[in-house]
mmCIF file of C-alpha atoms in Angstrom:
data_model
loop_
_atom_site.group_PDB
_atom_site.id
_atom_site.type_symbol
_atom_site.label_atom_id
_atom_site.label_comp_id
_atom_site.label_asym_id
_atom_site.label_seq_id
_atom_site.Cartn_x
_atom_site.Cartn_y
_atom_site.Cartn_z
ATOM 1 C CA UNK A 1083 -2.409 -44.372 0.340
ATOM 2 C CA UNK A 1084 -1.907 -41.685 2.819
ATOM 3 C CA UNK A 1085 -3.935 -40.694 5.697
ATOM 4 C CA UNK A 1086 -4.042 -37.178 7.011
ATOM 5 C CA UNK A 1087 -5.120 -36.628 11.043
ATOM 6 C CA UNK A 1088 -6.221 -32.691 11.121
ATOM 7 C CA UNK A 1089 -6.719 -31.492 15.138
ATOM 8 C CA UNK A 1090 -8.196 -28.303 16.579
ATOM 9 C CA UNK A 1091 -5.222 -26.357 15.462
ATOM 10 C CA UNK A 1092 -5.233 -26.870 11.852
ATOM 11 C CA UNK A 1093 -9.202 -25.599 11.410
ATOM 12 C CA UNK A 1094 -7.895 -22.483 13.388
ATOM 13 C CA UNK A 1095 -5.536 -21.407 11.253
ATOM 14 C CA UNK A 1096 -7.733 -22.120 8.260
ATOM 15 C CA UNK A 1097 -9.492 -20.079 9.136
ATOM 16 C CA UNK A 1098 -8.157 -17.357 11.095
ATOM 17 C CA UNK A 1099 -8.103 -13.817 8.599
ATOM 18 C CA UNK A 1100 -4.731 -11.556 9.126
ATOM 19 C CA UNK A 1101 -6.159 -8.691 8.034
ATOM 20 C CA UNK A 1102 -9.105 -8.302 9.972
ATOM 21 C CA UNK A 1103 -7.711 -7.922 13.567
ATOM 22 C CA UNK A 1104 -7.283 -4.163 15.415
ATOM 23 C CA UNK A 1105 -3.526 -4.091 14.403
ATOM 24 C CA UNK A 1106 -4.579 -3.962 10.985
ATOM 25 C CA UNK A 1107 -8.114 -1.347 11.938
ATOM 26 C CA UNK A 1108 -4.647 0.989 13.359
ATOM 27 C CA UNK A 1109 -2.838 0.590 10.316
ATOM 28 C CA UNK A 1110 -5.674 1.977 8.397
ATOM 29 C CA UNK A 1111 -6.151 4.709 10.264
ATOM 30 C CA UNK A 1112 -2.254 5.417 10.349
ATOM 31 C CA UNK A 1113 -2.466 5.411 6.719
ATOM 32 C CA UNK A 1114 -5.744 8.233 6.574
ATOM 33 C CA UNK A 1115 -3.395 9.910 8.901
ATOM 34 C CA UNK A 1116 -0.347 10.337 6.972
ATOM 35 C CA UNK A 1117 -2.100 10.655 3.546
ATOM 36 C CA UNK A 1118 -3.871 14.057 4.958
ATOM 37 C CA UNK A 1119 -0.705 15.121 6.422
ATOM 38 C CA UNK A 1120 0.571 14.934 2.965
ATOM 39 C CA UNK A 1121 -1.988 16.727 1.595
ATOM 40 C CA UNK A 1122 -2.154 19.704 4.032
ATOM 41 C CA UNK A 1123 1.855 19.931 3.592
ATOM 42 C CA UNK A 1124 1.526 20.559 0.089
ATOM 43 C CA UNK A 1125 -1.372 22.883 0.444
ATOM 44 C CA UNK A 1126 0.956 24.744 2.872
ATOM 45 C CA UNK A 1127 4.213 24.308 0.572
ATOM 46 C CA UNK A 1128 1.205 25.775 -2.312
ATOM 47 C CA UNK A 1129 0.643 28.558 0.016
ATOM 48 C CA UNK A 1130 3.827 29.551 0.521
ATOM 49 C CA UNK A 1131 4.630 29.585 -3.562
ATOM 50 C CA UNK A 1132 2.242 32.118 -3.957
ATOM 51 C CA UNK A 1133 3.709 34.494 -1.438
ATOM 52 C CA UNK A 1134 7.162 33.878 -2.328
ATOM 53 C CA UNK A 1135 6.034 34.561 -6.349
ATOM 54 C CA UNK A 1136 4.829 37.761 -4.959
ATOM 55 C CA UNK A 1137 8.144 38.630 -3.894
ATOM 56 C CA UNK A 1138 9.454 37.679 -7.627
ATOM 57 C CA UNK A 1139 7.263 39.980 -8.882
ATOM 58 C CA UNK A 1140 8.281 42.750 -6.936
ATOM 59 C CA UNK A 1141 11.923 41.929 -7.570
ATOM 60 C CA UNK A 1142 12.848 40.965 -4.018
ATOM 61 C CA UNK A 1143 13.702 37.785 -5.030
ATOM 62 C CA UNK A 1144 14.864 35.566 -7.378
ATOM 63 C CA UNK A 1145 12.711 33.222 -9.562
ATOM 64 C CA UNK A 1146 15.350 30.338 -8.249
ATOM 65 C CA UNK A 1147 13.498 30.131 -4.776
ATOM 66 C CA UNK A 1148 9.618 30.151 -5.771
ATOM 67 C CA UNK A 1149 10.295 27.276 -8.293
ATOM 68 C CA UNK A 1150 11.854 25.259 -5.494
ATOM 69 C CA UNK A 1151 9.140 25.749 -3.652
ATOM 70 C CA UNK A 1152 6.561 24.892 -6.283
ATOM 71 C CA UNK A 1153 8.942 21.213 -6.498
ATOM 72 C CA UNK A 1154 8.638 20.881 -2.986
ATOM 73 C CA UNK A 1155 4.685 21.027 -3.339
ATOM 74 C CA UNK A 1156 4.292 19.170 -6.161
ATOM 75 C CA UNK A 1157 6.149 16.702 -4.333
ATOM 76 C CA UNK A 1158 3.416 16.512 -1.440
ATOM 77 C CA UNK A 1159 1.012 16.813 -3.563
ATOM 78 C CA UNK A 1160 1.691 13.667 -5.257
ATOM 79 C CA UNK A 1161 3.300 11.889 -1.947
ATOM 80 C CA UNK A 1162 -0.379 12.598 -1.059
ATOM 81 C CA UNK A 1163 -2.017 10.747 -3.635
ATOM 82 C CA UNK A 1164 0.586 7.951 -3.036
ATOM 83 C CA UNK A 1165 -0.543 8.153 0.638
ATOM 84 C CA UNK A 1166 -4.298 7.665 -0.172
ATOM 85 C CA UNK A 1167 -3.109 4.966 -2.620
ATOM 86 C CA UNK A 1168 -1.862 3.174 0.029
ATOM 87 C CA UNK A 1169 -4.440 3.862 2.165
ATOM 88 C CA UNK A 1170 -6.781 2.822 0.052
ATOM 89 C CA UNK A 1171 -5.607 -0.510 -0.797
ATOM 90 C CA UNK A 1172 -5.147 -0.912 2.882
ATOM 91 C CA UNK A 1173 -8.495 -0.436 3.655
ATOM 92 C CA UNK A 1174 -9.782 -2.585 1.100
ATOM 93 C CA UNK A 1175 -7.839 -5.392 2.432
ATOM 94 C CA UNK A 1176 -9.139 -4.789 5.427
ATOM 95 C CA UNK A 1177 -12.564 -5.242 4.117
ATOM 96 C CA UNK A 1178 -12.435 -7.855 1.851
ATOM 97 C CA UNK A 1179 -9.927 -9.783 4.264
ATOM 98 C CA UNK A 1180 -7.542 -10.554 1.617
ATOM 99 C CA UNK A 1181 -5.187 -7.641 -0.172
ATOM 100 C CA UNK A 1182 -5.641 -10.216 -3.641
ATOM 101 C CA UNK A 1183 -8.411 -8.001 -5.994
ATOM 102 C CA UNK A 1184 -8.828 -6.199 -8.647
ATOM 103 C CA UNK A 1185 -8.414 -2.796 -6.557
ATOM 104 C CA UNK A 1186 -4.873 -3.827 -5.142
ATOM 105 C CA UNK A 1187 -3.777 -4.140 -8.762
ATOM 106 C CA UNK A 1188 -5.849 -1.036 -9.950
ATOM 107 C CA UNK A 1189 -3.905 0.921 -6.267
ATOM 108 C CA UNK A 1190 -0.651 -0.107 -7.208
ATOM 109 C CA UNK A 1191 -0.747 0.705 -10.750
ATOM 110 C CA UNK A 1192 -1.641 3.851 -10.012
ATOM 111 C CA UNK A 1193 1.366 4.560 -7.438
ATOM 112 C CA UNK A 1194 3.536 3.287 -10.172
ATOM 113 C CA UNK A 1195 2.272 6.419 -12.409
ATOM 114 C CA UNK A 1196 2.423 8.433 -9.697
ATOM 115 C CA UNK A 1197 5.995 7.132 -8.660
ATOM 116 C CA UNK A 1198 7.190 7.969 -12.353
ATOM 117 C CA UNK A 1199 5.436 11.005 -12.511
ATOM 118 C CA UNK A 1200 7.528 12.185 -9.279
ATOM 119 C CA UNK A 1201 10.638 11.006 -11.110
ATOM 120 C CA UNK A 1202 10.000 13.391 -14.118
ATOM 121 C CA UNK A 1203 8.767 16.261 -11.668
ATOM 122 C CA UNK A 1204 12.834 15.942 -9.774
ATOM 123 C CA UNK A 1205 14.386 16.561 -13.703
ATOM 124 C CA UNK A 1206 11.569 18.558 -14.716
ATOM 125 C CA UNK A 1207 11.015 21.743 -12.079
ATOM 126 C CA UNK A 1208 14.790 22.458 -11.682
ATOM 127 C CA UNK A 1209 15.009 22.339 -15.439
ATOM 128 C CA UNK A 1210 12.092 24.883 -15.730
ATOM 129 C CA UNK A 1211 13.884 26.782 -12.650
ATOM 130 C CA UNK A 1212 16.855 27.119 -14.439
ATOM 131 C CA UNK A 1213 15.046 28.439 -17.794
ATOM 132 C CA UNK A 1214 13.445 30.891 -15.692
ATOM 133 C CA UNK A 1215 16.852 32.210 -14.362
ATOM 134 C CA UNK A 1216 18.426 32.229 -17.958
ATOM 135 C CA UNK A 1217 20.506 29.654 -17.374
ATOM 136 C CA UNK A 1218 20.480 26.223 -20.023
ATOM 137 C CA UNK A 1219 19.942 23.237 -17.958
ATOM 138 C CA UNK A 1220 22.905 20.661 -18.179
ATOM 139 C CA UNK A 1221 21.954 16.844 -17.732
ATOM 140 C CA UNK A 1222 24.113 14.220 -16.074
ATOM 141 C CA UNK A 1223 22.907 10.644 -16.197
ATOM 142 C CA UNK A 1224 23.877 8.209 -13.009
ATOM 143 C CA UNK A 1225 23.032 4.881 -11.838
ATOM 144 C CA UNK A 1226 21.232 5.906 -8.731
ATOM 145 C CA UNK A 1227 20.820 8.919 -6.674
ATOM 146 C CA UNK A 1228 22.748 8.755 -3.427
ATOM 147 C CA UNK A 1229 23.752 12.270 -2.228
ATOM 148 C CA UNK A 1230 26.803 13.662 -4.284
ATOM 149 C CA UNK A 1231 29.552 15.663 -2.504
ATOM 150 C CA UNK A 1232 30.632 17.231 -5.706
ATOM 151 C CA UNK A 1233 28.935 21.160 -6.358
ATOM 152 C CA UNK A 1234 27.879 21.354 -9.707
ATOM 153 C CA UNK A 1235 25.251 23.149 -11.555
ATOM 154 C CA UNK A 1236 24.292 19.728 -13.356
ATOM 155 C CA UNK A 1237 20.619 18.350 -13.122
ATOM 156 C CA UNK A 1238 20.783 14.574 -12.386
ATOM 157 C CA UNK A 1239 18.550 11.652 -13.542
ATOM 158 C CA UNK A 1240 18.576 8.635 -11.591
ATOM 159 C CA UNK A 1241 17.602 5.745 -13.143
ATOM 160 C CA UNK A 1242 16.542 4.154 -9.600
ATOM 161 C CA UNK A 1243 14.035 6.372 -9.324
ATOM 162 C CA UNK A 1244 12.616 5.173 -12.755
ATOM 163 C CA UNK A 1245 13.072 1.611 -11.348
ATOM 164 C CA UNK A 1246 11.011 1.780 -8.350
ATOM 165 C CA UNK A 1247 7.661 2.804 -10.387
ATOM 166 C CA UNK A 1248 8.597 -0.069 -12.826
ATOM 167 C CA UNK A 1249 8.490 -2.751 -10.041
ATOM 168 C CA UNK A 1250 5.753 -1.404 -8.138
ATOM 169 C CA UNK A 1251 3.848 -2.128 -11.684
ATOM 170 C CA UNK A 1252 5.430 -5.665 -12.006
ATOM 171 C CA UNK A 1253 4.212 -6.251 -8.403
ATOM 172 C CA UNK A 1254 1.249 -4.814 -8.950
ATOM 173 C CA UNK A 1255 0.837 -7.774 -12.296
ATOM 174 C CA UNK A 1256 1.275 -10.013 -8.765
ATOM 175 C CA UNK A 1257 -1.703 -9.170 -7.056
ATOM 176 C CA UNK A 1258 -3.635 -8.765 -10.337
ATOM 177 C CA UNK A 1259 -2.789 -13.085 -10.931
ATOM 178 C CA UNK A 1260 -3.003 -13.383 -7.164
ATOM 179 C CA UNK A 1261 -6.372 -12.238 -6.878
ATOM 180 C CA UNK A 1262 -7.472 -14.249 -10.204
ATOM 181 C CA UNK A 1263 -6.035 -17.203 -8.161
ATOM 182 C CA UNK A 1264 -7.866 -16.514 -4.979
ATOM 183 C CA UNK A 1265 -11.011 -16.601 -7.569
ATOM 184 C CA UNK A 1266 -10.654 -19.367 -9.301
ATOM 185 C CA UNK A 1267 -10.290 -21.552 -5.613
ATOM 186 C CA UNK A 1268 -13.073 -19.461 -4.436
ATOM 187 C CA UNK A 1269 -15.076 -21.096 -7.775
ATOM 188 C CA UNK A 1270 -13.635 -24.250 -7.066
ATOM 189 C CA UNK A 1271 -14.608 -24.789 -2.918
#
């Protein structure tokens, strides 16, 4: 038979909560910070589509720049919703002083979709881009998407960038059994 000799020390760190100090209050309110940066980028990028399809229309330009732009804002837009994913699940953690619960899980899940969805907007908008131009899009599969030196006309698709969503939904399985955990102590004490 053992016998365990608990001090001042150990009843502090039981029960001492990480995420409820003012680091973690800042970190909140970094993360409403950046998510509305986000957003008002892509309302500008937005903005900025419109005018340049103006120009399209009146043959100034070519169809080539206004559907870049469009990428870059549907980009932001869902960066943004990322962002206030993030913020989100921040905030809740800050809250419930634990990031284990059934929003973390439901927060991550939904920056996995909106990770893959970003992956099929890259191979999607330069693919309608180059329909627009009367061009046929050409494919090229690679392993991941570090910057190419090569010039070519060929649209790429990364599977890393498929990967990352996949993982975030794995880890996001994590905090769904982590939080199911964190209930069934809470039942038990």
């Amino acid at each position: 038979m053992s016998v365990r000799v608990c001090d001042a020390r150990d009843e502090v760190s039981r029960t001492s909560k990480p995420f409820s100090g003012a680091g973690w209050a800042r970190g909140v309110r970094l993360a409403d910070f950046v998510r509305r940066l986000f957003l008002v980028t892509a309302v500008l990028s937005l903005v900025v589509t419109v005018f340049s399809a103006s120009t399209v229309a009146s043959g100034e330009m070519s169809v080539a720049v206004p559907a870049s732009w469009l990428g870059s804002a549907a980009e932001m837009v869902v960066w943004g919703f990322v962002a206030s994913q993030v913020y989100w699940l921040m905030r809740d953690a800050a809250e419930k002083e634990t990031p284990f619960g059934p929003e973390a899980e439901k927060c991550l899940g939904n920056i996995s979709a909106l990770l893959l969805a970003l992956a099929v907007l890259k191979v999607l908008i330069p693919s309608i881009a180059e329909l627009a131009s009367g061009q046929v899009p050409s494919f090229a599969l690679s392993l991941i998407s570090a910057g190419s030196t090569e010039a070519t006309d060929v649209i790429r698709i990364s599977l890393d960038s498929f990967l990352v969503p996949a993982l975030t939904l794995a880890l996001s399985k994590v905090f769904g059994y982590g939080a199911a955990l964190q209930d069934d102590e809470e039942r038990v004490v």
